[in-house]
PDB file of C-alpha atoms in Angstrom:
ATOM      1  CA  MET E   1      -3.906  -2.520 -12.434  1.00  0.00           C
ATOM      2  CA  ALA E   2      -6.159   0.396 -11.465  1.00  0.00           C
ATOM      3  CA  SER E   3      -3.413   3.076 -11.136  1.00  0.00           C
ATOM      4  CA  ARG E   4      -5.223   4.273  -8.026  1.00  0.00           C
ATOM      5  CA  CYS E   5      -3.586   5.385  -4.787  1.00  0.00           C
ATOM      6  CA  THR E   6      -5.541   5.600  -1.529  1.00  0.00           C
ATOM      7  CA  LEU E   7      -4.202   8.195   0.909  1.00  0.00           C
ATOM      8  CA  ALA E   8      -4.896   9.285   4.470  1.00  0.00           C
ATOM      9  CA  THR E   9      -2.957  11.658   6.713  1.00  0.00           C
ATOM     10  CA  ALA E  10      -2.277  11.400  10.432  1.00  0.00           C
ATOM     11  CA  GLY E  11      -1.672  15.003  11.418  1.00  0.00           C
ATOM     12  CA  HIS E  12       0.886  15.684   8.666  1.00  0.00           C
ATOM     13  CA  LEU E  13       0.788  18.023   5.693  1.00  0.00           C
ATOM     14  CA  PRO E  14      -0.831  16.577   2.565  1.00  0.00           C
ATOM     15  CA  PRO E  15       1.385  14.741   0.046  1.00  0.00           C
ATOM     16  CA  ALA E  16       2.239  16.063  -3.404  1.00  0.00           C
ATOM     17  CA  ILE E  17       1.993  14.344  -6.777  1.00  0.00           C
ATOM     18  CA  VAL E  18       4.146  14.998  -9.837  1.00  0.00           C
ATOM     19  CA  THR E  19       2.716  13.705 -13.113  1.00  0.00           C
ATOM     20  CA  PRO E  20       4.993  12.389 -15.891  1.00  0.00           C
ATOM     21  CA  ASP E  21       4.815  15.812 -17.616  1.00  0.00           C
ATOM     22  CA  HIS E  22       6.437  17.327 -14.462  1.00  0.00           C
ATOM     23  CA  HIS E  23       3.284  19.086 -13.258  1.00  0.00           C
ATOM     24  CA  ALA E  24       3.231  19.124  -9.443  1.00  0.00           C
ATOM     25  CA  ARG E  25       0.239  19.668  -7.193  1.00  0.00           C
ATOM     26  CA  ILE E  26      -0.782  19.140  -3.602  1.00  0.00           C
ATOM     27  CA  ILE E  27      -3.293  16.328  -3.062  1.00  0.00           C
ATOM     28  CA  ASP E  28      -6.348  17.556  -1.178  1.00  0.00           C
ATOM     29  CA  THR E  29      -6.298  15.015   1.645  1.00  0.00           C
ATOM     30  CA  PRO E  30      -8.605  15.109   4.718  1.00  0.00           C
ATOM     31  CA  LEU E  31      -6.590  15.794   7.867  1.00  0.00           C
ATOM     32  CA  GLY E  32      -6.728  12.853  10.273  1.00  0.00           C
ATOM     33  CA  PRO E  33      -5.755  12.636  13.941  1.00  0.00           C
ATOM     34  CA  SER E  34      -2.155  12.023  14.921  1.00  0.00           C
ATOM     35  CA  LEU E  35      -1.197   8.420  15.571  1.00  0.00           C
ATOM     36  CA  GLY E  36      -1.565   7.347  19.194  1.00  0.00           C
ATOM     37  CA  LEU E  37      -4.636   9.457  19.962  1.00  0.00           C
ATOM     38  CA  GLY E  38      -6.941   6.463  20.230  1.00  0.00           C
ATOM     39  CA  ASN E  39      -9.123   4.580  17.785  1.00  0.00           C
ATOM     40  CA  LEU E  40     -10.325   7.654  15.897  1.00  0.00           C
ATOM     41  CA  PRO E  41     -11.459   7.222  12.279  1.00  0.00           C
ATOM     42  CA  PHE E  42      -9.350   8.252   9.291  1.00  0.00           C
ATOM     43  CA  GLU E  43     -10.931   9.556   6.113  1.00  0.00           C
ATOM     44  CA  SER E  44      -9.128   8.572   2.926  1.00  0.00           C
ATOM     45  CA  VAL E  45      -9.054   9.892  -0.622  1.00  0.00           C
ATOM     46  CA  ASP E  46      -8.502   7.982  -3.884  1.00  0.00           C
ATOM     47  CA  VAL E  47      -6.171   9.540  -6.460  1.00  0.00           C
ATOM     48  CA  HIS E  48      -5.499   8.397 -10.014  1.00  0.00           C
ATOM     49  CA  MET E  49      -1.743   8.201 -10.569  1.00  0.00           C
ATOM     50  CA  PRO E  50      -0.547   7.416 -14.102  1.00  0.00           C
ATOM     51  CA  GLU E  51       2.498   5.189 -14.426  1.00  0.00           C
ATOM     52  CA  GLY E  52       5.691   7.135 -13.830  1.00  0.00           C
ATOM     53  CA  SER E  53       4.068   9.652 -11.478  1.00  0.00           C
ATOM     54  CA  LEU E  54       5.925  10.718  -8.333  1.00  0.00           C
ATOM     55  CA  LEU E  55       4.443  10.760  -4.844  1.00  0.00           C
ATOM     56  CA  ALA E  56       6.217  13.089  -2.399  1.00  0.00           C
ATOM     57  CA  LEU E  57       5.830  12.743   1.384  1.00  0.00           C
ATOM     58  CA  TYR E  58       7.503  15.258   3.684  1.00  0.00           C
ATOM     59  CA  THR E  59       7.529  16.735   7.181  1.00  0.00           C
ATOM     60  CA  ASP E  60       6.607  20.316   8.030  1.00  0.00           C
ATOM     61  CA  GLY E  61      10.247  21.079   8.821  1.00  0.00           C
ATOM     62  CA  LEU E  62      10.914  21.102   5.076  1.00  0.00           C
ATOM     63  CA  ILE E  63       8.204  23.688   4.419  1.00  0.00           C
ATOM     64  CA  ARG E  64       8.763  26.067   7.330  1.00  0.00           C
ATOM     65  CA  GLU E  65      12.570  26.151   7.274  1.00  0.00           C
ATOM     66  CA  ARG E  66      12.893  29.533   5.554  1.00  0.00           C
ATOM     67  CA  GLY E  67      10.347  31.158   7.825  1.00  0.00           C
ATOM     68  CA  SER E  68       7.757  31.618   5.090  1.00  0.00           C
ATOM     69  CA  ASP E  69       4.069  31.033   5.608  1.00  0.00           C
ATOM     70  CA  LEU E  70       2.568  27.639   4.843  1.00  0.00           C
ATOM     71  CA  GLU E  71       1.099  28.568   1.467  1.00  0.00           C
ATOM     72  CA  SER E  72       4.353  30.090   0.224  1.00  0.00           C
ATOM     73  CA  GLY E  73       6.309  27.083   1.477  1.00  0.00           C
ATOM     74  CA  LEU E  74       4.036  24.679  -0.390  1.00  0.00           C
ATOM     75  CA  GLN E  75       4.408  26.687  -3.597  1.00  0.00           C
ATOM     76  CA  GLU E  76       8.200  26.557  -3.259  1.00  0.00           C
ATOM     77  CA  LEU E  77       7.964  22.809  -2.773  1.00  0.00           C
ATOM     78  CA  LEU E  78       5.870  22.385  -5.920  1.00  0.00           C
ATOM     79  CA  GLN E  79       8.265  24.499  -7.959  1.00  0.00           C
ATOM     80  CA  ALA E  80      11.223  22.395  -6.818  1.00  0.00           C
ATOM     81  CA  LEU E  81       9.389  19.137  -7.457  1.00  0.00           C
ATOM     82  CA  SER E  82       8.560  20.278 -10.998  1.00  0.00           C
ATOM     83  CA  ILE E  83      12.237  20.513 -11.986  1.00  0.00           C
ATOM     84  CA  PRO E  84      13.026  17.472 -14.177  1.00  0.00           C
ATOM     85  CA  GLU E  85      15.534  15.027 -12.706  1.00  0.00           C
ATOM     86  CA  PRO E  86      16.260  11.538 -14.074  1.00  0.00           C
ATOM     87  CA  SER E  87      16.717   9.921 -10.657  1.00  0.00           C
ATOM     88  CA  LEU E  88      14.736  10.010  -7.424  1.00  0.00           C
ATOM     89  CA  ASP E  89      17.896  10.840  -5.478  1.00  0.00           C
ATOM     90  CA  GLY E  90      18.490  13.808  -7.779  1.00  0.00           C
ATOM     91  CA  ARG E  91      14.924  14.994  -7.337  1.00  0.00           C
ATOM     92  CA  CYS E  92      15.252  14.813  -3.552  1.00  0.00           C
ATOM     93  CA  ARG E  93      18.539  16.735  -3.647  1.00  0.00           C
ATOM     94  CA  THR E  94      16.979  19.439  -5.836  1.00  0.00           C
ATOM     95  CA  VAL E  95      14.103  19.896  -3.387  1.00  0.00           C
ATOM     96  CA  LEU E  96      16.344  19.956  -0.319  1.00  0.00           C
ATOM     97  CA  ASP E  97      18.728  22.452  -1.878  1.00  0.00           C
ATOM     98  CA  ALA E  98      15.843  24.720  -2.857  1.00  0.00           C
ATOM     99  CA  LEU E  99      14.021  24.726   0.483  1.00  0.00           C
ATOM    100  CA  LEU E 100      16.609  24.235   3.229  1.00  0.00           C
ATOM    101  CA  ASN E 101      19.193  26.462   4.831  1.00  0.00           C
ATOM    102  CA  ASP E 102      22.717  25.206   5.451  1.00  0.00           C
ATOM    103  CA  ARG E 103      21.844  24.309   9.049  1.00  0.00           C
ATOM    104  CA  PRO E 104      18.183  23.226   9.328  1.00  0.00           C
ATOM    105  CA  SER E 105      16.618  24.157  12.652  1.00  0.00           C
ATOM    106  CA  ASP E 106      14.157  21.236  12.619  1.00  0.00           C
ATOM    107  CA  ASP E 107      14.171  17.571  11.671  1.00  0.00           C
ATOM    108  CA  VAL E 108      13.432  17.151   7.977  1.00  0.00           C
ATOM    109  CA  ALA E 109      12.237  14.068   6.108  1.00  0.00           C
ATOM    110  CA  LEU E 110      11.458  13.761   2.404  1.00  0.00           C
ATOM    111  CA  LEU E 111      10.367  10.590   0.644  1.00  0.00           C
ATOM    112  CA  ILE E 112       9.694  10.408  -3.096  1.00  0.00           C
ATOM    113  CA  ALA E 113       8.359   7.261  -4.768  1.00  0.00           C
ATOM    114  CA  ARG E 114       7.716   6.547  -8.459  1.00  0.00           C
ATOM    115  CA  THR E 115       4.616   4.576  -9.421  1.00  0.00           C
ATOM    116  CA  ARG E 116       4.759   1.460 -11.547  1.00  0.00           C
ATOM    117  CA  VAL E 117       1.712  -0.243 -13.044  1.00  0.00           C
ATOM    118  CA  LEU E 118       1.581  -4.013 -13.474  1.00  0.00           C
ATOM    119  CA  ASP E 119       0.006  -5.424 -16.610  1.00  0.00           C
ATOM    120  CA  ALA E 120      -2.832  -7.938 -16.580  1.00  0.00           C
ATOM    121  CA  ASP E 121      -0.435 -10.895 -16.890  1.00  0.00           C
ATOM    122  CA  HIS E 122       0.867 -10.172 -13.392  1.00  0.00           C
ATOM    123  CA  VAL E 123      -2.506 -10.071 -11.619  1.00  0.00           C
ATOM    124  CA  ALA E 124      -5.158 -12.750 -11.077  1.00  0.00           C
ATOM    125  CA  THR E 125      -8.501 -12.066  -9.358  1.00  0.00           C
ATOM    126  CA  TRP E 126     -11.402 -14.303  -8.350  1.00  0.00           C
ATOM    127  CA  ASP E 127     -14.724 -13.582  -6.659  1.00  0.00           C
ATOM    128  CA  VAL E 128     -15.373 -15.892  -3.718  1.00  0.00           C
ATOM    129  CA  PRO E 129     -18.907 -16.878  -2.639  1.00  0.00           C
ATOM    130  CA  THR E 130     -19.745 -16.933   1.082  1.00  0.00           C
ATOM    131  CA  ASP E 131     -19.774 -20.723   1.138  1.00  0.00           C
ATOM    132  CA  PRO E 132     -17.206 -22.832   3.041  1.00  0.00           C
ATOM    133  CA  ALA E 133     -16.971 -25.092  -0.004  1.00  0.00           C
ATOM    134  CA  ALA E 134     -15.421 -22.160  -1.888  1.00  0.00           C
ATOM    135  CA  VAL E 135     -12.167 -22.571   0.070  1.00  0.00           C
ATOM    136  CA  ALA E 136     -11.268 -25.635  -2.003  1.00  0.00           C
ATOM    137  CA  ASP E 137     -11.911 -23.666  -5.202  1.00  0.00           C
ATOM    138  CA  ALA E 138      -9.667 -20.855  -3.911  1.00  0.00           C
ATOM    139  CA  ARG E 139      -6.829 -23.313  -3.364  1.00  0.00           C
ATOM    140  CA  ALA E 140      -7.325 -24.691  -6.877  1.00  0.00           C
ATOM    141  CA  HIS E 141      -7.227 -21.172  -8.361  1.00  0.00           C
ATOM    142  CA  VAL E 142      -3.973 -20.447  -6.529  1.00  0.00           C
ATOM    143  CA  SER E 143      -2.376 -23.717  -7.599  1.00  0.00           C
ATOM    144  CA  GLY E 144      -3.320 -23.261 -11.241  1.00  0.00           C
ATOM    145  CA  GLN E 145      -2.137 -19.652 -11.410  1.00  0.00           C
ATOM    146  CA  LEU E 146       1.197 -20.265  -9.704  1.00  0.00           C
ATOM    147  CA  THR E 147       1.837 -23.215 -12.002  1.00  0.00           C
ATOM    148  CA  ALA E 148       1.162 -20.956 -14.979  1.00  0.00           C
ATOM    149  CA  TRP E 149       3.659 -18.452 -13.545  1.00  0.00           C
ATOM    150  CA  GLY E 150       6.284 -21.133 -13.065  1.00  0.00           C
ATOM    151  CA  LEU E 151       6.153 -20.913  -9.270  1.00  0.00           C
ATOM    152  CA  GLU E 152       5.388 -24.508  -8.382  1.00  0.00           C
ATOM    153  CA  ASP E 153       7.659 -24.324  -5.323  1.00  0.00           C
ATOM    154  CA  ALA E 154       5.419 -21.618  -3.841  1.00  0.00           C
ATOM    155  CA  VAL E 155       2.131 -23.468  -4.353  1.00  0.00           C
ATOM    156  CA  PHE E 156       1.905 -25.201  -0.964  1.00  0.00           C
ATOM    157  CA  THR E 157       2.669 -22.091   1.110  1.00  0.00           C
ATOM    158  CA  THR E 158       0.457 -19.771  -0.933  1.00  0.00           C
ATOM    159  CA  GLU E 159      -2.406 -22.274  -0.950  1.00  0.00           C
ATOM    160  CA  LEU E 160      -2.257 -22.431   2.845  1.00  0.00           C
ATOM    161  CA  ILE E 161      -2.197 -18.645   3.221  1.00  0.00           C
ATOM    162  CA  ALA E 162      -5.066 -18.163   0.776  1.00  0.00           C
ATOM    163  CA  SER E 163      -7.061 -20.935   2.463  1.00  0.00           C
ATOM    164  CA  GLU E 164      -6.705 -19.329   5.914  1.00  0.00           C
ATOM    165  CA  LEU E 165      -7.564 -15.822   4.699  1.00  0.00           C
ATOM    166  CA  VAL E 166     -10.541 -16.944   2.639  1.00  0.00           C
ATOM    167  CA  THR E 167     -11.838 -19.090   5.509  1.00  0.00           C
ATOM    168  CA  ASN E 168     -11.666 -16.132   7.908  1.00  0.00           C
ATOM    169  CA  ALA E 169     -13.456 -13.886   5.428  1.00  0.00           C
ATOM    170  CA  ILE E 170     -16.274 -16.407   4.936  1.00  0.00           C
ATOM    171  CA  ARG E 171     -16.681 -17.022   8.674  1.00  0.00           C
ATOM    172  CA  TYR E 172     -16.327 -13.552  10.138  1.00  0.00           C
ATOM    173  CA  ALA E 173     -16.634 -10.913   7.412  1.00  0.00           C
ATOM    174  CA  GLN E 174     -19.164  -9.774   4.842  1.00  0.00           C
ATOM    175  CA  SER E 175     -19.521 -10.116   1.097  1.00  0.00           C
ATOM    176  CA  PRO E 176     -18.273  -9.311  -1.445  1.00  0.00           C
ATOM    177  CA  ILE E 177     -15.156 -11.445  -0.947  1.00  0.00           C
ATOM    178  CA  GLN E 178     -12.342 -11.395  -3.467  1.00  0.00           C
ATOM    179  CA  LEU E 179      -9.067 -13.289  -3.772  1.00  0.00           C
ATOM    180  CA  ARG E 180      -6.204 -11.681  -5.682  1.00  0.00           C
ATOM    181  CA  LEU E 181      -2.633 -12.698  -6.518  1.00  0.00           C
ATOM    182  CA  ILE E 182      -0.126 -10.025  -7.537  1.00  0.00           C
ATOM    183  CA  LEU E 183       3.208 -11.041  -9.050  1.00  0.00           C
ATOM    184  CA  GLU E 184       6.158  -8.682  -8.881  1.00  0.00           C
ATOM    185  CA  GLU E 185       9.872  -9.274  -9.323  1.00  0.00           C
ATOM    186  CA  ARG E 186      10.801 -11.920  -6.711  1.00  0.00           C
ATOM    187  CA  CYS E 187       7.676 -11.023  -4.772  1.00  0.00           C
ATOM    188  CA  LEU E 188       4.219 -12.618  -4.625  1.00  0.00           C
ATOM    189  CA  ILE E 189       1.325 -10.949  -2.812  1.00  0.00           C
ATOM    190  CA  CYS E 190      -1.821 -12.812  -1.809  1.00  0.00           C
ATOM    191  CA  GLU E 191      -4.789 -10.575  -0.945  1.00  0.00           C
ATOM    192  CA  VAL E 192      -8.273 -11.341   0.330  1.00  0.00           C
ATOM    193  CA  SER E 193     -10.758  -8.461   0.401  1.00  0.00           C
ATOM    194  CA  ASP E 194     -14.169  -8.425   2.051  1.00  0.00           C
ATOM    195  CA  GLY E 195     -16.952  -6.011   2.935  1.00  0.00           C
ATOM    196  CA  GLY E 196     -16.251  -5.984   6.676  1.00  0.00           C
ATOM    197  CA  THR E 197     -14.518  -3.194   8.572  1.00  0.00           C
ATOM    198  CA  THR E 198     -13.271  -5.053  11.647  1.00  0.00           C
ATOM    199  CA  THR E 199      -9.482  -5.292  11.771  1.00  0.00           C
ATOM    200  CA  PRO E 200      -8.289  -8.826  12.558  1.00  0.00           C
ATOM    201  CA  HIS E 201      -5.826  -9.283  15.421  1.00  0.00           C
ATOM    202  CA  LEU E 202      -3.081 -11.850  15.718  1.00  0.00           C
ATOM    203  CA  ARG E 203      -3.437 -14.080  18.756  1.00  0.00           C
ATOM    204  CA  ARG E 204      -2.044 -17.350  19.980  1.00  0.00           C
ATOM    205  CA  ALA E 205      -4.637 -20.075  20.269  1.00  0.00           C
ATOM    206  CA  ARG E 206      -4.571 -22.255  23.352  1.00  0.00           C
ATOM    207  CA  THR E 207      -3.909 -25.979  23.053  1.00  0.00           C
ATOM    208  CA  TYR E 208      -7.562 -26.996  23.113  1.00  0.00           C
ATOM    209  CA  ASP E 209      -8.960 -24.119  21.033  1.00  0.00           C
ATOM    210  CA  GLU E 210     -10.590 -25.283  17.808  1.00  0.00           C
ATOM    211  CA  GLY E 211      -9.881 -22.018  15.970  1.00  0.00           C
ATOM    212  CA  GLY E 212      -7.890 -18.816  16.200  1.00  0.00           C
ATOM    213  CA  ARG E 213      -4.748 -20.024  14.436  1.00  0.00           C
ATOM    214  CA  GLY E 214      -5.380 -18.622  10.950  1.00  0.00           C
ATOM    215  CA  LEU E 215      -3.537 -15.310  11.172  1.00  0.00           C
ATOM    216  CA  PHE E 216      -0.795 -16.862  13.267  1.00  0.00           C
ATOM    217  CA  ILE E 217      -0.147 -19.351  10.454  1.00  0.00           C
ATOM    218  CA  VAL E 218      -0.169 -16.555   7.877  1.00  0.00           C
ATOM    219  CA  ALA E 219       2.293 -14.507   9.938  1.00  0.00           C
ATOM    220  CA  GLN E 220       4.653 -17.473  10.215  1.00  0.00           C
ATOM    221  CA  LEU E 221       4.600 -18.286   6.504  1.00  0.00           C
ATOM    222  CA  ALA E 222       4.655 -14.779   4.989  1.00  0.00           C
ATOM    223  CA  GLU E 223       7.576 -12.385   4.746  1.00  0.00           C
ATOM    224  CA  ARG E 224       5.197  -9.567   5.709  1.00  0.00           C
ATOM    225  CA  TRP E 225       1.455  -9.225   6.176  1.00  0.00           C
ATOM    226  CA  GLY E 226      -1.025  -6.531   7.086  1.00  0.00           C
ATOM    227  CA  THR E 227      -4.447  -4.970   6.678  1.00  0.00           C
ATOM    228  CA  ARG E 228      -5.563  -1.923   4.722  1.00  0.00           C
ATOM    229  CA  HIS E 229      -9.013  -0.364   4.812  1.00  0.00           C
ATOM    230  CA  GLY E 230     -10.974   1.011   1.888  1.00  0.00           C
ATOM    231  CA  ARG E 231     -14.224   2.868   1.528  1.00  0.00           C
ATOM    232  CA  HIS E 232     -16.265  -0.340   1.467  1.00  0.00           C
ATOM    233  CA  GLY E 233     -14.352  -2.930   3.468  1.00  0.00           C
ATOM    234  CA  LYS E 234     -10.807  -4.104   4.043  1.00  0.00           C
ATOM    235  CA  THR E 235      -8.045  -6.161   2.484  1.00  0.00           C
ATOM    236  CA  ILE E 236      -5.707  -8.548   4.282  1.00  0.00           C
ATOM    237  CA  TRP E 237      -2.480  -9.122   2.359  1.00  0.00           C
ATOM    238  CA  ALA E 238       0.499 -11.423   2.735  1.00  0.00           C
ATOM    239  CA  GLU E 239       3.798 -11.071   0.879  1.00  0.00           C
ATOM    240  CA  LEU E 240       6.111 -13.936  -0.040  1.00  0.00           C
ATOM    241  CA  ILE E 241       9.557 -13.868  -1.608  1.00  0.00           C
ATOM    242  CA  THR E 242       9.757 -16.015  -4.737  1.00  0.00           C
ATOM    243  CA  ASP E 243      12.928 -17.889  -5.596  1.00  0.00           C
ATOM    244  CA  PRO E 244      13.704 -18.488  -8.373  1.00  0.00           C
ATOM    245  CA  ALA E 245      12.329 -15.422 -10.124  1.00  0.00           C
ATOM    246  CA  PRO E 246       9.015 -16.047 -11.931  1.00  0.00           C
ATOM    247  CA  VAL E 247       8.769 -16.371 -15.686  1.00  0.00           C
ATOM    248  CA  ILE E 248       5.786 -14.841 -17.493  1.00  0.00           C
ATOM    249  CA  ALA E 249       5.030 -16.418 -20.847  1.00  0.00           C
TER     250      ALA E 249
END
């Protein structure tokens, strides 16, 4: 995988990253509008995060609790994040103990996540031409890859999801179009990326409508689904739970 994290903020302080050698720094992230202020654009930033890095998200109540200025509060946060701890819970406790008083005067939230990089055996990617005939090829790619992963029971559902997403991309979006399968432990993610920027919306098609059911079908079949935007287009993803667990040869 690319070991790349795309970040955007919605009125909050920028996140922090801790590299595997315990060096902590604030990520220079463009400040976006708070959620709920309308359809205003968000500017994102791409950050390389080696495997084992930590990403820390927090509220301003954590920084301003001791009454220090913002810059001093951020430096205290980085110092606390740099202290080695074997577990994420331990790292969170170290930060909270270092920055908070016994009775915090404001709501405080701290979330720390550790990155994990999947090897090439867990990812399959195909470029999709803007031709309706390519939908059949996409289904064949999905079937072949899931069979290779030992997930024959998931072929029908994943084929249907991939078919709907690829069809929508060919009809309504722009090239380049790409289909990707990501295999994690008991989790399979099907992604279709395209060069368009319009966010699709789920709607219920009427009885006599000839189209409009694609995303509704995806939402019914997937455990979760959503859209994320990049610098040059968007990606629609759908997550399925795999049972039994996959076996990689």
